[in-house]
Amino acid sequence: MQSNIPRAAIHVGKDKKSFSAQVGNEAERRGWDENVYRLKNADKEKNNHYNFSRKNLNFEIVKDGKIVPLGSNPIPLHERIQMRLDELGFKPYMDARHPDQVSKNSPNCTVGMIFSGDHDVLYNLAFGNQRIDTANPDADHSHIVLQQGIYKWAKDTYDFACRKWGEENIISFAVHCDETSIHAHVQTIPMEKVKKRGRIGSKYVNKNNPDIVLSTKEWRALLKEERDNYTKHTASKDYVERVSYAKVWGETRKAKSEYLSQLHTDYHNEVG
C-alpha cells in the first residue's frame, strides 16, 4: 500500500497575449452571488459543481505570504496584470487593421497555472473529518471550517511559485474550495533579466574620498595634476527586467516540455 500519496500536481494553461476581465472575475469570484453559482451549475455540458455555501472558504495569498479572503484586493486581476506589464515597459503589438486589438504575432505576456494534487489528500487537509457532499452543488456546507493543513499546502505552493518566478510576478494566487476538487489558480507574468543596451561608461573615484565620483567628462575638465587624484573604474552594465515568455519557458516546443517536466519534478520534491 502506498504510504506517501503525492499532494502535488500542476496544470499549465495556455500562455496568453492578453487577459480579460471575465476570466479574472471568475478566478476571484468577483461579483459571484448565489444566482451566478446557480447559472454556472446549470451548464450541464461542463458538469460544474460550484457550491455557494462554500464560497466563503475560498482564500488567496498576497504579498509577504499573507492569507486573506478571496477577492479582497479592490483592484481586479486584469487591471493588476496590466499594472505589472506597465512597470516592465511591456507594449503589445497592435493589429494594423484593428487598432484596438492585439496582433496575433504579439509576444505572450502572461500564463496561468493550476496547482492541485490527490483529491482525498487535499480534502483531508482542508476539511479533516467534516463530511462534504461534493456530488450535490446545493448541499449546505455553511458550517464547514477550513483546517490549517490546507493553508500550509497553499503557503508552501505560494513560496514555491515565488522562488520560481519572483513574488512581484505572482499577480494572483487564488485557492478554490467551492468546487469538486480543491486547487490554486496562479496567474504569473514571465519575466527575465537582461543587461541594458548601450555603451558601458566609466567613472573616476577620488583616492582620498571614495564618495567623490566623477564622470569621464567631469574628470577630463580637471587640471592634469588633479586627475592623478582619481582612479578609473569601468562600470558594469546594469540589468533590467522585461517580459519574456519564450526566454522563461523555452523558445522551442522541446524546451518548453523539458521546462514543464522539471517544474513538475521540483514541485513534487519541494511540496509533494
PDB file of C-alpha atoms in Angstrom:
ATOM      1  CA  MET A   1       0.000   0.000   0.000  1.00  0.00           C
ATOM      2  CA  GLN A   2       1.333   3.412  -0.937  1.00  0.00           C
ATOM      3  CA  SER A   3       2.151   5.379   2.209  1.00  0.00           C
ATOM      4  CA  ASN A   4       3.163   8.666   0.622  1.00  0.00           C
ATOM      5  CA  ILE A   5       0.425   9.853  -1.718  1.00  0.00           C
ATOM      6  CA  PRO A   6       1.581  12.967  -3.585  1.00  0.00           C
ATOM      7  CA  ARG A   7      -0.286  16.191  -2.923  1.00  0.00           C
ATOM      8  CA  ALA A   8       1.411  17.982  -5.799  1.00  0.00           C
ATOM      9  CA  ALA A   9       0.266  18.368  -9.397  1.00  0.00           C
ATOM     10  CA  ILE A  10       0.460  21.194 -11.926  1.00  0.00           C
ATOM     11  CA  HIS A  11      -1.637  22.030 -14.947  1.00  0.00           C
ATOM     12  CA  VAL A  12      -0.228  24.821 -17.087  1.00  0.00           C
ATOM     13  CA  GLY A  13      -2.762  26.812 -19.056  1.00  0.00           C
ATOM     14  CA  LYS A  14      -2.230  28.356 -22.453  1.00  0.00           C
ATOM     15  CA  ASP A  15       0.112  31.329 -22.447  1.00  0.00           C
ATOM     16  CA  LYS A  16      -1.783  34.445 -23.477  1.00  0.00           C
ATOM     17  CA  LYS A  17      -1.281  37.758 -25.231  1.00  0.00           C
ATOM     18  CA  SER A  18      -3.917  39.454 -23.068  1.00  0.00           C
ATOM     19  CA  PHE A  19      -6.135  38.753 -20.072  1.00  0.00           C
ATOM     20  CA  SER A  20      -9.841  39.525 -19.881  1.00  0.00           C
ATOM     21  CA  ALA A  21     -11.887  40.914 -17.019  1.00  0.00           C
ATOM     22  CA  GLN A  22     -14.262  37.943 -17.293  1.00  0.00           C
ATOM     23  CA  VAL A  23     -11.509  35.389 -16.700  1.00  0.00           C
ATOM     24  CA  GLY A  24     -10.158  37.421 -13.808  1.00  0.00           C
ATOM     25  CA  ASN A  25     -13.590  37.789 -12.206  1.00  0.00           C
ATOM     26  CA  GLU A  26     -14.110  34.024 -12.325  1.00  0.00           C
ATOM     27  CA  ALA A  27     -10.768  33.342 -10.688  1.00  0.00           C
ATOM     28  CA  GLU A  28     -11.501  35.850  -7.930  1.00  0.00           C
ATOM     29  CA  ARG A  29     -15.243  35.036  -7.729  1.00  0.00           C
ATOM     30  CA  ARG A  30     -15.716  38.777  -8.151  1.00  0.00           C
ATOM     31  CA  GLY A  31     -19.428  39.578  -8.411  1.00  0.00           C
ATOM     32  CA  TRP A  32     -20.445  35.951  -7.944  1.00  0.00           C
ATOM     33  CA  ASP A  33     -23.694  35.782  -5.986  1.00  0.00           C
ATOM     34  CA  GLU A  34     -25.924  32.772  -5.438  1.00  0.00           C
ATOM     35  CA  ASN A  35     -27.611  33.267  -8.812  1.00  0.00           C
ATOM     36  CA  VAL A  36     -24.267  33.167 -10.659  1.00  0.00           C
ATOM     37  CA  TYR A  37     -23.444  29.892  -8.931  1.00  0.00           C
ATOM     38  CA  ARG A  38     -26.806  28.507  -9.988  1.00  0.00           C
ATOM     39  CA  LEU A  39     -26.275  29.548 -13.615  1.00  0.00           C
ATOM     40  CA  LYS A  40     -22.799  28.025 -13.665  1.00  0.00           C
ATOM     41  CA  ASN A  41     -24.134  24.706 -12.437  1.00  0.00           C
ATOM     42  CA  ALA A  42     -26.983  24.804 -14.976  1.00  0.00           C
ATOM     43  CA  ASP A  43     -24.454  24.326 -17.789  1.00  0.00           C
ATOM     44  CA  LYS A  44     -24.718  20.544 -17.969  1.00  0.00           C
ATOM     45  CA  GLU A  45     -22.069  20.247 -20.704  1.00  0.00           C
ATOM     46  CA  LYS A  46     -19.383  21.499 -18.297  1.00  0.00           C
ATOM     47  CA  ASN A  47     -20.643  19.377 -15.383  1.00  0.00           C
ATOM     48  CA  ASN A  48     -19.929  22.156 -12.883  1.00  0.00           C
ATOM     49  CA  HIS A  49     -20.344  21.596  -9.161  1.00  0.00           C
ATOM     50  CA  TYR A  50     -19.840  25.037  -7.657  1.00  0.00           C
ATOM     51  CA  ASN A  51     -21.137  25.250  -4.078  1.00  0.00           C
ATOM     52  CA  PHE A  52     -22.274  28.704  -2.985  1.00  0.00           C
ATOM     53  CA  SER A  53     -22.269  27.824   0.719  1.00  0.00           C
ATOM     54  CA  ARG A  54     -18.513  27.163   0.483  1.00  0.00           C
ATOM     55  CA  LYS A  55     -17.706  30.436  -1.277  1.00  0.00           C
ATOM     56  CA  ASN A  56     -16.557  31.981   1.998  1.00  0.00           C
ATOM     57  CA  LEU A  57     -13.925  29.216   2.312  1.00  0.00           C
ATOM     58  CA  ASN A  58     -12.070  30.451  -0.770  1.00  0.00           C
ATOM     59  CA  PHE A  59      -8.947  32.427   0.009  1.00  0.00           C
ATOM     60  CA  GLU A  60      -5.902  33.925  -1.634  1.00  0.00           C
ATOM     61  CA  ILE A  61      -2.304  34.594  -0.721  1.00  0.00           C
ATOM     62  CA  VAL A  62      -0.893  38.054  -1.286  1.00  0.00           C
ATOM     63  CA  LYS A  63       2.455  39.778  -0.802  1.00  0.00           C
ATOM     64  CA  ASP A  64       4.630  38.502   2.042  1.00  0.00           C
ATOM     65  CA  GLY A  65       2.596  35.299   2.192  1.00  0.00           C
ATOM     66  CA  LYS A  66      -0.435  36.863   3.871  1.00  0.00           C
ATOM     67  CA  ILE A  67      -3.641  34.826   3.663  1.00  0.00           C
ATOM     68  CA  VAL A  68      -6.822  36.829   3.000  1.00  0.00           C
ATOM     69  CA  PRO A  69     -10.375  36.081   1.766  1.00  0.00           C
ATOM     70  CA  LEU A  70     -10.586  35.628  -1.995  1.00  0.00           C
ATOM     71  CA  GLY A  71     -11.335  38.860  -3.840  1.00  0.00           C
ATOM     72  CA  SER A  72     -10.026  41.134  -1.066  1.00  0.00           C
ATOM     73  CA  ASN A  73      -7.987  43.249  -3.450  1.00  0.00           C
ATOM     74  CA  PRO A  74     -10.109  46.204  -4.622  1.00  0.00           C
ATOM     75  CA  ILE A  75      -8.205  46.222  -7.940  1.00  0.00           C
ATOM     76  CA  PRO A  76      -9.477  43.485 -10.314  1.00  0.00           C
ATOM     77  CA  LEU A  77      -6.996  40.884 -11.528  1.00  0.00           C
ATOM     78  CA  HIS A  78      -6.949  42.007 -15.161  1.00  0.00           C
ATOM     79  CA  GLU A  79      -6.043  45.528 -14.053  1.00  0.00           C
ATOM     80  CA  ARG A  80      -3.274  44.274 -11.750  1.00  0.00           C
ATOM     81  CA  ILE A  81      -1.783  42.317 -14.629  1.00  0.00           C
ATOM     82  CA  GLN A  82      -1.750  45.430 -16.794  1.00  0.00           C
ATOM     83  CA  MET A  83      -0.156  47.428 -13.980  1.00  0.00           C
ATOM     84  CA  ARG A  84       2.726  44.946 -13.743  1.00  0.00           C
ATOM     85  CA  LEU A  85       3.138  44.925 -17.526  1.00  0.00           C
ATOM     86  CA  ASP A  86       3.315  48.723 -17.467  1.00  0.00           C
ATOM     87  CA  GLU A  87       6.007  48.554 -14.764  1.00  0.00           C
ATOM     88  CA  LEU A  88       8.050  46.285 -17.025  1.00  0.00           C
ATOM     89  CA  GLY A  89       7.519  48.577 -20.007  1.00  0.00           C
ATOM     90  CA  PHE A  90       5.716  45.900 -21.996  1.00  0.00           C
ATOM     91  CA  LYS A  91       3.974  47.101 -25.139  1.00  0.00           C
ATOM     92  CA  PRO A  92       1.926  44.548 -27.120  1.00  0.00           C
ATOM     93  CA  TYR A  93       1.905  44.631 -30.904  1.00  0.00           C
ATOM     94  CA  MET A  94      -1.409  46.044 -32.077  1.00  0.00           C
ATOM     95  CA  ASP A  95      -3.263  44.848 -35.158  1.00  0.00           C
ATOM     96  CA  ALA A  96      -2.841  47.365 -38.009  1.00  0.00           C
ATOM     97  CA  ARG A  97      -6.338  46.626 -39.323  1.00  0.00           C
ATOM     98  CA  HIS A  98      -7.920  46.659 -35.871  1.00  0.00           C
ATOM     99  CA  PRO A  99      -6.002  49.191 -33.721  1.00  0.00           C
ATOM    100  CA  ASP A 100      -7.988  48.225 -30.609  1.00  0.00           C
ATOM    101  CA  GLN A 101      -6.942  44.549 -30.854  1.00  0.00           C
ATOM    102  CA  VAL A 102      -3.662  42.824 -30.024  1.00  0.00           C
ATOM    103  CA  SER A 103      -1.882  41.384 -33.053  1.00  0.00           C
ATOM    104  CA  LYS A 104      -1.544  37.618 -33.422  1.00  0.00           C
ATOM    105  CA  ASN A 105       2.241  37.892 -33.547  1.00  0.00           C
ATOM    106  CA  SER A 106       2.440  39.883 -30.311  1.00  0.00           C
ATOM    107  CA  PRO A 107       4.565  38.189 -27.603  1.00  0.00           C
ATOM    108  CA  ASN A 108       2.751  36.169 -24.962  1.00  0.00           C
ATOM    109  CA  CYS A 109       2.830  38.061 -21.688  1.00  0.00           C
ATOM    110  CA  THR A 110       1.009  36.009 -19.053  1.00  0.00           C
ATOM    111  CA  VAL A 111       0.477  32.385 -18.145  1.00  0.00           C
ATOM    112  CA  GLY A 112      -1.895  30.766 -15.677  1.00  0.00           C
ATOM    113  CA  MET A 113      -1.368  27.537 -13.791  1.00  0.00           C
ATOM    114  CA  ILE A 114      -3.483  25.302 -11.597  1.00  0.00           C
ATOM    115  CA  PHE A 115      -1.765  23.641  -8.646  1.00  0.00           C
ATOM    116  CA  SER A 116      -3.571  20.692  -7.131  1.00  0.00           C
ATOM    117  CA  GLY A 117      -2.893  17.126  -6.049  1.00  0.00           C
ATOM    118  CA  ASP A 118      -4.553  13.939  -4.849  1.00  0.00           C
ATOM    119  CA  HIS A 119      -8.269  14.626  -4.276  1.00  0.00           C
ATOM    120  CA  ASP A 120      -8.553  12.797  -0.948  1.00  0.00           C
ATOM    121  CA  VAL A 121      -5.299  14.180   0.427  1.00  0.00           C
ATOM    122  CA  LEU A 122      -6.291  17.793  -0.246  1.00  0.00           C
ATOM    123  CA  TYR A 123      -9.799  17.269   1.098  1.00  0.00           C
ATOM    124  CA  ASN A 124      -8.379  15.822   4.290  1.00  0.00           C
ATOM    125  CA  LEU A 125      -6.038  18.815   4.582  1.00  0.00           C
ATOM    126  CA  ALA A 126      -8.962  21.203   4.078  1.00  0.00           C
ATOM    127  CA  PHE A 127     -11.843  19.574   5.905  1.00  0.00           C
ATOM    128  CA  GLY A 128     -10.421  16.862   8.171  1.00  0.00           C
ATOM    129  CA  ASN A 129     -13.261  14.670   9.435  1.00  0.00           C
ATOM    130  CA  GLN A 130     -16.008  17.068   8.356  1.00  0.00           C
ATOM    131  CA  ARG A 131     -18.319  15.493   5.789  1.00  0.00           C
ATOM    132  CA  ILE A 132     -18.630  17.185   2.389  1.00  0.00           C
ATOM    133  CA  ASP A 133     -21.178  16.236  -0.273  1.00  0.00           C
ATOM    134  CA  THR A 134     -19.392  17.222  -3.491  1.00  0.00           C
ATOM    135  CA  ALA A 135     -21.958  15.473  -5.692  1.00  0.00           C
ATOM    136  CA  ASN A 136     -24.676  17.934  -4.669  1.00  0.00           C
ATOM    137  CA  PRO A 137     -23.838  21.563  -5.546  1.00  0.00           C
ATOM    138  CA  ASP A 138     -26.822  22.704  -3.449  1.00  0.00           C
ATOM    139  CA  ALA A 139     -25.660  20.979  -0.262  1.00  0.00           C
ATOM    140  CA  ASP A 140     -25.428  23.279   2.757  1.00  0.00           C
ATOM    141  CA  HIS A 141     -21.795  23.494   3.870  1.00  0.00           C
ATOM    142  CA  SER A 142     -22.091  26.793   5.703  1.00  0.00           C
ATOM    143  CA  HIS A 143     -20.998  25.088   8.939  1.00  0.00           C
ATOM    144  CA  ILE A 144     -17.703  23.825   7.474  1.00  0.00           C
ATOM    145  CA  VAL A 145     -14.482  25.227   8.913  1.00  0.00           C
ATOM    146  CA  LEU A 146     -11.226  25.084   6.950  1.00  0.00           C
ATOM    147  CA  GLN A 147      -8.386  23.233   8.647  1.00  0.00           C
ATOM    148  CA  GLN A 148      -4.837  24.548   8.970  1.00  0.00           C
ATOM    149  CA  GLY A 149      -3.445  21.859   6.674  1.00  0.00           C
ATOM    150  CA  ILE A 150      -4.822  23.442   3.520  1.00  0.00           C
ATOM    151  CA  TYR A 151      -3.356  26.815   4.469  1.00  0.00           C
ATOM    152  CA  LYS A 152       0.068  25.225   4.881  1.00  0.00           C
ATOM    153  CA  TRP A 153      -0.226  23.470   1.495  1.00  0.00           C
ATOM    154  CA  ALA A 154      -1.192  26.761  -0.136  1.00  0.00           C
ATOM    155  CA  LYS A 155       1.618  28.642   1.595  1.00  0.00           C
ATOM    156  CA  ASP A 156       4.176  26.011   0.547  1.00  0.00           C
ATOM    157  CA  THR A 157       2.900  26.241  -3.031  1.00  0.00           C
ATOM    158  CA  TYR A 158       2.972  30.038  -2.959  1.00  0.00           C
ATOM    159  CA  ASP A 159       6.566  30.026  -1.709  1.00  0.00           C
ATOM    160  CA  PHE A 160       7.480  27.586  -4.497  1.00  0.00           C
ATOM    161  CA  ALA A 161       5.929  29.876  -7.138  1.00  0.00           C
ATOM    162  CA  CYS A 162       7.732  32.895  -5.695  1.00  0.00           C
ATOM    163  CA  ARG A 163      11.074  31.105  -5.847  1.00  0.00           C
ATOM    164  CA  LYS A 164      10.446  30.134  -9.466  1.00  0.00           C
ATOM    165  CA  TRP A 165       9.112  33.396 -10.894  1.00  0.00           C
ATOM    166  CA  GLY A 166       9.521  36.107  -8.259  1.00  0.00           C
ATOM    167  CA  GLU A 167       6.846  37.285  -5.838  1.00  0.00           C
ATOM    168  CA  GLU A 168       6.344  40.522  -7.778  1.00  0.00           C
ATOM    169  CA  ASN A 169       5.368  38.427 -10.815  1.00  0.00           C
ATOM    170  CA  ILE A 170       2.790  36.304  -8.979  1.00  0.00           C
ATOM    171  CA  ILE A 171      -0.149  38.544  -9.774  1.00  0.00           C
ATOM    172  CA  SER A 172      -2.765  36.260  -8.261  1.00  0.00           C
ATOM    173  CA  PHE A 173      -2.732  33.152  -6.069  1.00  0.00           C
ATOM    174  CA  ALA A 174      -6.358  32.095  -5.568  1.00  0.00           C
ATOM    175  CA  VAL A 175      -7.391  28.905  -3.753  1.00  0.00           C
ATOM    176  CA  HIS A 176     -10.811  27.496  -4.632  1.00  0.00           C
ATOM    177  CA  CYS A 177     -12.535  25.354  -2.028  1.00  0.00           C
ATOM    178  CA  ASP A 178     -16.033  25.663  -3.536  1.00  0.00           C
ATOM    179  CA  GLU A 179     -15.622  23.140  -6.364  1.00  0.00           C
ATOM    180  CA  THR A 180     -15.356  19.364  -6.573  1.00  0.00           C
ATOM    181  CA  SER A 181     -11.576  19.431  -6.237  1.00  0.00           C
ATOM    182  CA  ILE A 182      -9.502  21.890  -4.244  1.00  0.00           C
ATOM    183  CA  HIS A 183      -6.924  23.754  -6.302  1.00  0.00           C
ATOM    184  CA  ALA A 184      -4.979  27.001  -6.571  1.00  0.00           C
ATOM    185  CA  HIS A 185      -5.096  29.279  -9.614  1.00  0.00           C
ATOM    186  CA  VAL A 186      -1.812  31.108 -10.104  1.00  0.00           C
ATOM    187  CA  GLN A 187      -1.523  33.915 -12.661  1.00  0.00           C
ATOM    188  CA  THR A 188       2.025  34.982 -13.482  1.00  0.00           C
ATOM    189  CA  ILE A 189       3.983  37.383 -15.640  1.00  0.00           C
ATOM    190  CA  PRO A 190       7.038  35.625 -17.183  1.00  0.00           C
ATOM    191  CA  MET A 191       9.984  37.938 -16.669  1.00  0.00           C
ATOM    192  CA  GLU A 192      13.693  37.746 -17.421  1.00  0.00           C
ATOM    193  CA  LYS A 193      16.611  39.995 -16.510  1.00  0.00           C
ATOM    194  CA  VAL A 194      18.809  41.275 -19.324  1.00  0.00           C
ATOM    195  CA  LYS A 195      21.713  43.688 -19.492  1.00  0.00           C
ATOM    196  CA  LYS A 196      20.945  47.239 -20.504  1.00  0.00           C
ATOM    197  CA  ARG A 197      21.752  48.176 -24.050  1.00  0.00           C
ATOM    198  CA  GLY A 198      24.248  50.867 -24.960  1.00  0.00           C
ATOM    199  CA  ARG A 199      27.864  51.664 -24.215  1.00  0.00           C
ATOM    200  CA  ILE A 200      29.454  50.981 -20.850  1.00  0.00           C
ATOM    201  CA  GLY A 201      30.595  54.208 -19.243  1.00  0.00           C
ATOM    202  CA  SER A 202      33.475  54.825 -16.844  1.00  0.00           C
ATOM    203  CA  LYS A 203      33.657  56.643 -13.555  1.00  0.00           C
ATOM    204  CA  TYR A 204      36.547  58.209 -11.647  1.00  0.00           C
ATOM    205  CA  VAL A 205      36.728  57.772  -7.882  1.00  0.00           C
ATOM    206  CA  ASN A 206      38.743  60.107  -5.652  1.00  0.00           C
ATOM    207  CA  LYS A 207      41.593  58.215  -3.961  1.00  0.00           C
ATOM    208  CA  ASN A 208      41.216  60.112  -0.680  1.00  0.00           C
ATOM    209  CA  ASN A 209      37.432  60.356  -0.626  1.00  0.00           C
ATOM    210  CA  PRO A 210      35.538  57.469  -2.336  1.00  0.00           C
ATOM    211  CA  ASP A 211      32.306  59.415  -2.028  1.00  0.00           C
ATOM    212  CA  ILE A 212      33.543  61.805  -4.728  1.00  0.00           C
ATOM    213  CA  VAL A 213      32.790  60.192  -8.079  1.00  0.00           C
ATOM    214  CA  LEU A 214      33.168  61.938 -11.435  1.00  0.00           C
ATOM    215  CA  SER A 215      32.034  61.077 -14.909  1.00  0.00           C
ATOM    216  CA  THR A 216      34.583  60.911 -17.719  1.00  0.00           C
ATOM    217  CA  LYS A 217      33.557  64.378 -18.894  1.00  0.00           C
ATOM    218  CA  GLU A 218      33.954  65.851 -15.414  1.00  0.00           C
ATOM    219  CA  TRP A 219      37.340  64.149 -14.909  1.00  0.00           C
ATOM    220  CA  ARG A 220      38.708  65.478 -18.204  1.00  0.00           C
ATOM    221  CA  ALA A 221      37.734  69.008 -17.196  1.00  0.00           C
ATOM    222  CA  LEU A 222      40.171  68.847 -14.256  1.00  0.00           C
ATOM    223  CA  LEU A 223      43.734  70.076 -14.378  1.00  0.00           C
ATOM    224  CA  LYS A 224      46.240  67.353 -15.223  1.00  0.00           C
ATOM    225  CA  GLU A 225      47.711  67.267 -11.716  1.00  0.00           C
ATOM    226  CA  GLU A 226      44.231  66.936 -10.215  1.00  0.00           C
ATOM    227  CA  ARG A 227      43.386  63.968 -12.414  1.00  0.00           C
ATOM    228  CA  ASP A 228      46.079  61.932 -10.655  1.00  0.00           C
ATOM    229  CA  ASN A 229      43.959  62.029  -7.509  1.00  0.00           C
ATOM    230  CA  TYR A 230      41.362  59.800  -9.171  1.00  0.00           C
ATOM    231  CA  THR A 231      41.214  56.126 -10.056  1.00  0.00           C
ATOM    232  CA  LYS A 232      39.348  54.952 -13.141  1.00  0.00           C
ATOM    233  CA  HIS A 233      36.615  52.351 -12.701  1.00  0.00           C
ATOM    234  CA  THR A 234      34.822  50.739 -15.609  1.00  0.00           C
ATOM    235  CA  ALA A 235      31.135  50.499 -14.814  1.00  0.00           C
ATOM    236  CA  SER A 236      29.412  47.189 -15.364  1.00  0.00           C
ATOM    237  CA  LYS A 237      26.145  47.064 -17.245  1.00  0.00           C
ATOM    238  CA  ASP A 238      23.053  47.099 -15.084  1.00  0.00           C
ATOM    239  CA  TYR A 239      20.302  44.557 -15.547  1.00  0.00           C
ATOM    240  CA  VAL A 240      16.735  45.424 -16.397  1.00  0.00           C
ATOM    241  CA  GLU A 241      13.553  43.361 -16.202  1.00  0.00           C
ATOM    242  CA  ARG A 242      11.476  42.616 -19.258  1.00  0.00           C
ATOM    243  CA  VAL A 243       8.549  40.388 -20.142  1.00  0.00           C
ATOM    244  CA  SER A 244       9.635  37.261 -21.994  1.00  0.00           C
ATOM    245  CA  TYR A 245       7.517  34.116 -22.109  1.00  0.00           C
ATOM    246  CA  ALA A 246       9.875  32.363 -24.524  1.00  0.00           C
ATOM    247  CA  LYS A 247      13.048  33.059 -22.540  1.00  0.00           C
ATOM    248  CA  VAL A 248      11.471  31.828 -19.299  1.00  0.00           C
ATOM    249  CA  TRP A 249       9.566  28.789 -20.550  1.00  0.00           C
ATOM    250  CA  GLY A 250      11.741  27.889 -23.520  1.00  0.00           C
ATOM    251  CA  GLU A 251      11.903  29.067 -27.109  1.00  0.00           C
ATOM    252  CA  THR A 252      11.033  25.704 -28.688  1.00  0.00           C
ATOM    253  CA  ARG A 253       8.382  23.081 -28.038  1.00  0.00           C
ATOM    254  CA  LYS A 254      11.054  20.703 -26.766  1.00  0.00           C
ATOM    255  CA  ALA A 255      12.493  23.309 -24.405  1.00  0.00           C
ATOM    256  CA  LYS A 256       9.041  24.100 -23.007  1.00  0.00           C
ATOM    257  CA  SER A 257       8.349  20.391 -22.497  1.00  0.00           C
ATOM    258  CA  GLU A 258      11.630  19.970 -20.632  1.00  0.00           C
ATOM    259  CA  TYR A 259      10.928  23.042 -18.513  1.00  0.00           C
ATOM    260  CA  LEU A 260       7.462  21.763 -17.611  1.00  0.00           C
ATOM    261  CA  SER A 261       8.803  18.312 -16.773  1.00  0.00           C
ATOM    262  CA  GLN A 262      11.412  19.796 -14.457  1.00  0.00           C
ATOM    263  CA  LEU A 263       8.765  22.070 -12.946  1.00  0.00           C
ATOM    264  CA  HIS A 264       6.612  19.065 -12.015  1.00  0.00           C
ATOM    265  CA  THR A 265       9.628  17.295 -10.521  1.00  0.00           C
ATOM    266  CA  ASP A 266      10.697  20.317  -8.485  1.00  0.00           C
ATOM    267  CA  TYR A 267       7.193  20.920  -7.191  1.00  0.00           C
ATOM    268  CA  HIS A 268       6.730  17.286  -6.195  1.00  0.00           C
ATOM    269  CA  ASN A 269      10.093  17.238  -4.402  1.00  0.00           C
ATOM    270  CA  GLU A 270       9.578  20.543  -2.597  1.00  0.00           C
ATOM    271  CA  VAL A 271       5.857  20.478  -1.790  1.00  0.00           C
ATOM    272  CA  GLY A 272       4.544  16.986  -2.515  1.00  0.00           C
TER     273      GLY A 272
END
